[in-house]
Amino acid sequence: FRELLHYFRKDIRKRRPTLIGGALFGFVYALARVAEPWPLKVVFDQVLFRKPAHGVIGTVFTPFGRSPYAILAVAGIALALIGLVRAISYYYEDSMLSRAAQQIVYSIRTRLYAHLHRLPLAYHQQRKAGDTLVRLSSDIILLRDVLVDAIVSLGTGVLQIVLMIVVMAFIDPVLTGVALLVMPVV
C-alpha cells in the first residue's frame, strides 16, 4: 500500500498542471454561484419594491436607464452571463479533473499489472482471484475518488460557503450573525 501511495503521489505531481487548472475552474464556478443572487436582489429591490439603487449596484444595473424594464433587462442579461460562466467553468473543471484522475488510475493499474506479472506463481496460488481483481479495479477507483474528486469538491464547497457568508455579511450583518448562530443548531 505504501508503494501504491508513493506512485499515486508521483502521478499527482506529473498531472499537477491539469489538477491546478481544474481547481481554478472550480474557483470560477464558486464565484459564479455566489454572484447568482445579486441580479435577483436587484430585481426584487429596484423593480418590484421600487427602492432606489445605491453605490455600485446603482451604476452596474442601469446602463440602459433607470426604468424598471431597463433594470430588469440588465438583470436578465447578468443572470444569463453568470449562468454561462458557471456552466463553462463547471464543464472544464469536471473535464480536466476527470482526465487527470483517469490518467492516474491508468498509470497505477499499469504498474500494478506489471508488478503482478513479476510475482512468483506461489503468490498467485495463495491469493483468491476475486481479491486481486478487487484491488485492481474498485480499490484504485476509491483511492482516486478520495484523493482527487473529494479534495477538490471539498475545497470548492468550503470556498463557496466562505464567499456566501461574506456576501451575506455585506448585505445584512445582523441577519448573517443570527443565521450563523442558528445554523449549527439546525
Short mmCIF file of C-alpha atoms in Angstrom, two decimals, residues 16-34 82-99 152-153 155-157 159-160 163:
data_model
loop_
_atom_site.label_atom_id
_atom_site.label_comp_id
_atom_site.label_asym_id
_atom_site.label_seq_id
_atom_site.Cartn_x
_atom_site.Cartn_y
_atom_site.Cartn_z
CA ARG A 16 -0.30 18.93 -11.39
CA PRO A 17 -1.00 21.46 -14.21
CA THR A 18 -4.25 19.71 -15.13
CA LEU A 19 -5.30 19.42 -11.49
CA ILE A 20 -4.46 23.08 -10.82
CA GLY A 21 -6.38 24.11 -13.95
CA GLY A 22 -9.39 22.12 -12.78
CA ALA A 23 -9.15 23.71 -9.34
CA LEU A 24 -9.01 27.19 -10.90
CA PHE A 25 -12.14 26.45 -12.90
CA GLY A 26 -13.68 25.23 -9.64
CA PHE A 27 -12.83 28.61 -8.09
CA VAL A 28 -14.51 30.42 -11.02
CA TYR A 29 -17.53 28.12 -10.61
CA ALA A 30 -17.76 29.03 -6.90
CA LEU A 31 -17.56 32.74 -7.73
CA ALA A 32 -20.33 32.38 -10.30
CA ARG A 33 -22.53 30.53 -7.81
CA VAL A 34 -22.02 33.32 -5.29
CA ILE A 82 -23.38 34.32 -14.88
CA GLY A 83 -25.12 31.08 -15.85
CA LEU A 84 -22.94 30.80 -18.95
CA VAL A 85 -19.74 31.37 -16.94
CA ARG A 86 -20.89 28.84 -14.35
CA ALA A 87 -21.69 26.21 -16.98
CA ILE A 88 -18.40 26.67 -18.85
CA SER A 89 -16.32 26.63 -15.68
CA TYR A 90 -18.14 23.52 -14.41
CA TYR A 91 -17.57 21.75 -17.73
CA TYR A 92 -13.84 22.49 -17.78
CA GLU A 93 -13.40 21.75 -14.08
CA ASP A 94 -15.09 18.38 -14.46
CA SER A 95 -13.33 17.62 -17.74
CA MET A 96 -9.83 18.46 -16.51
CA LEU A 97 -10.19 16.70 -13.18
CA SER A 98 -11.74 13.61 -14.77
CA ARG A 99 -8.98 13.44 -17.36
CA VAL A 152 -11.29 19.37 -4.95
CA SER A 153 -15.04 19.18 -4.25
CA GLY A 155 -12.20 22.85 -1.47
CA THR A 156 -14.80 24.30 -3.84
CA GLY A 157 -17.57 23.76 -1.29
CA LEU A 159 -14.79 28.36 -0.75
CA GLN A 160 -18.46 28.72 -1.72
CA LEU A 163 -17.87 33.59 -0.09
#
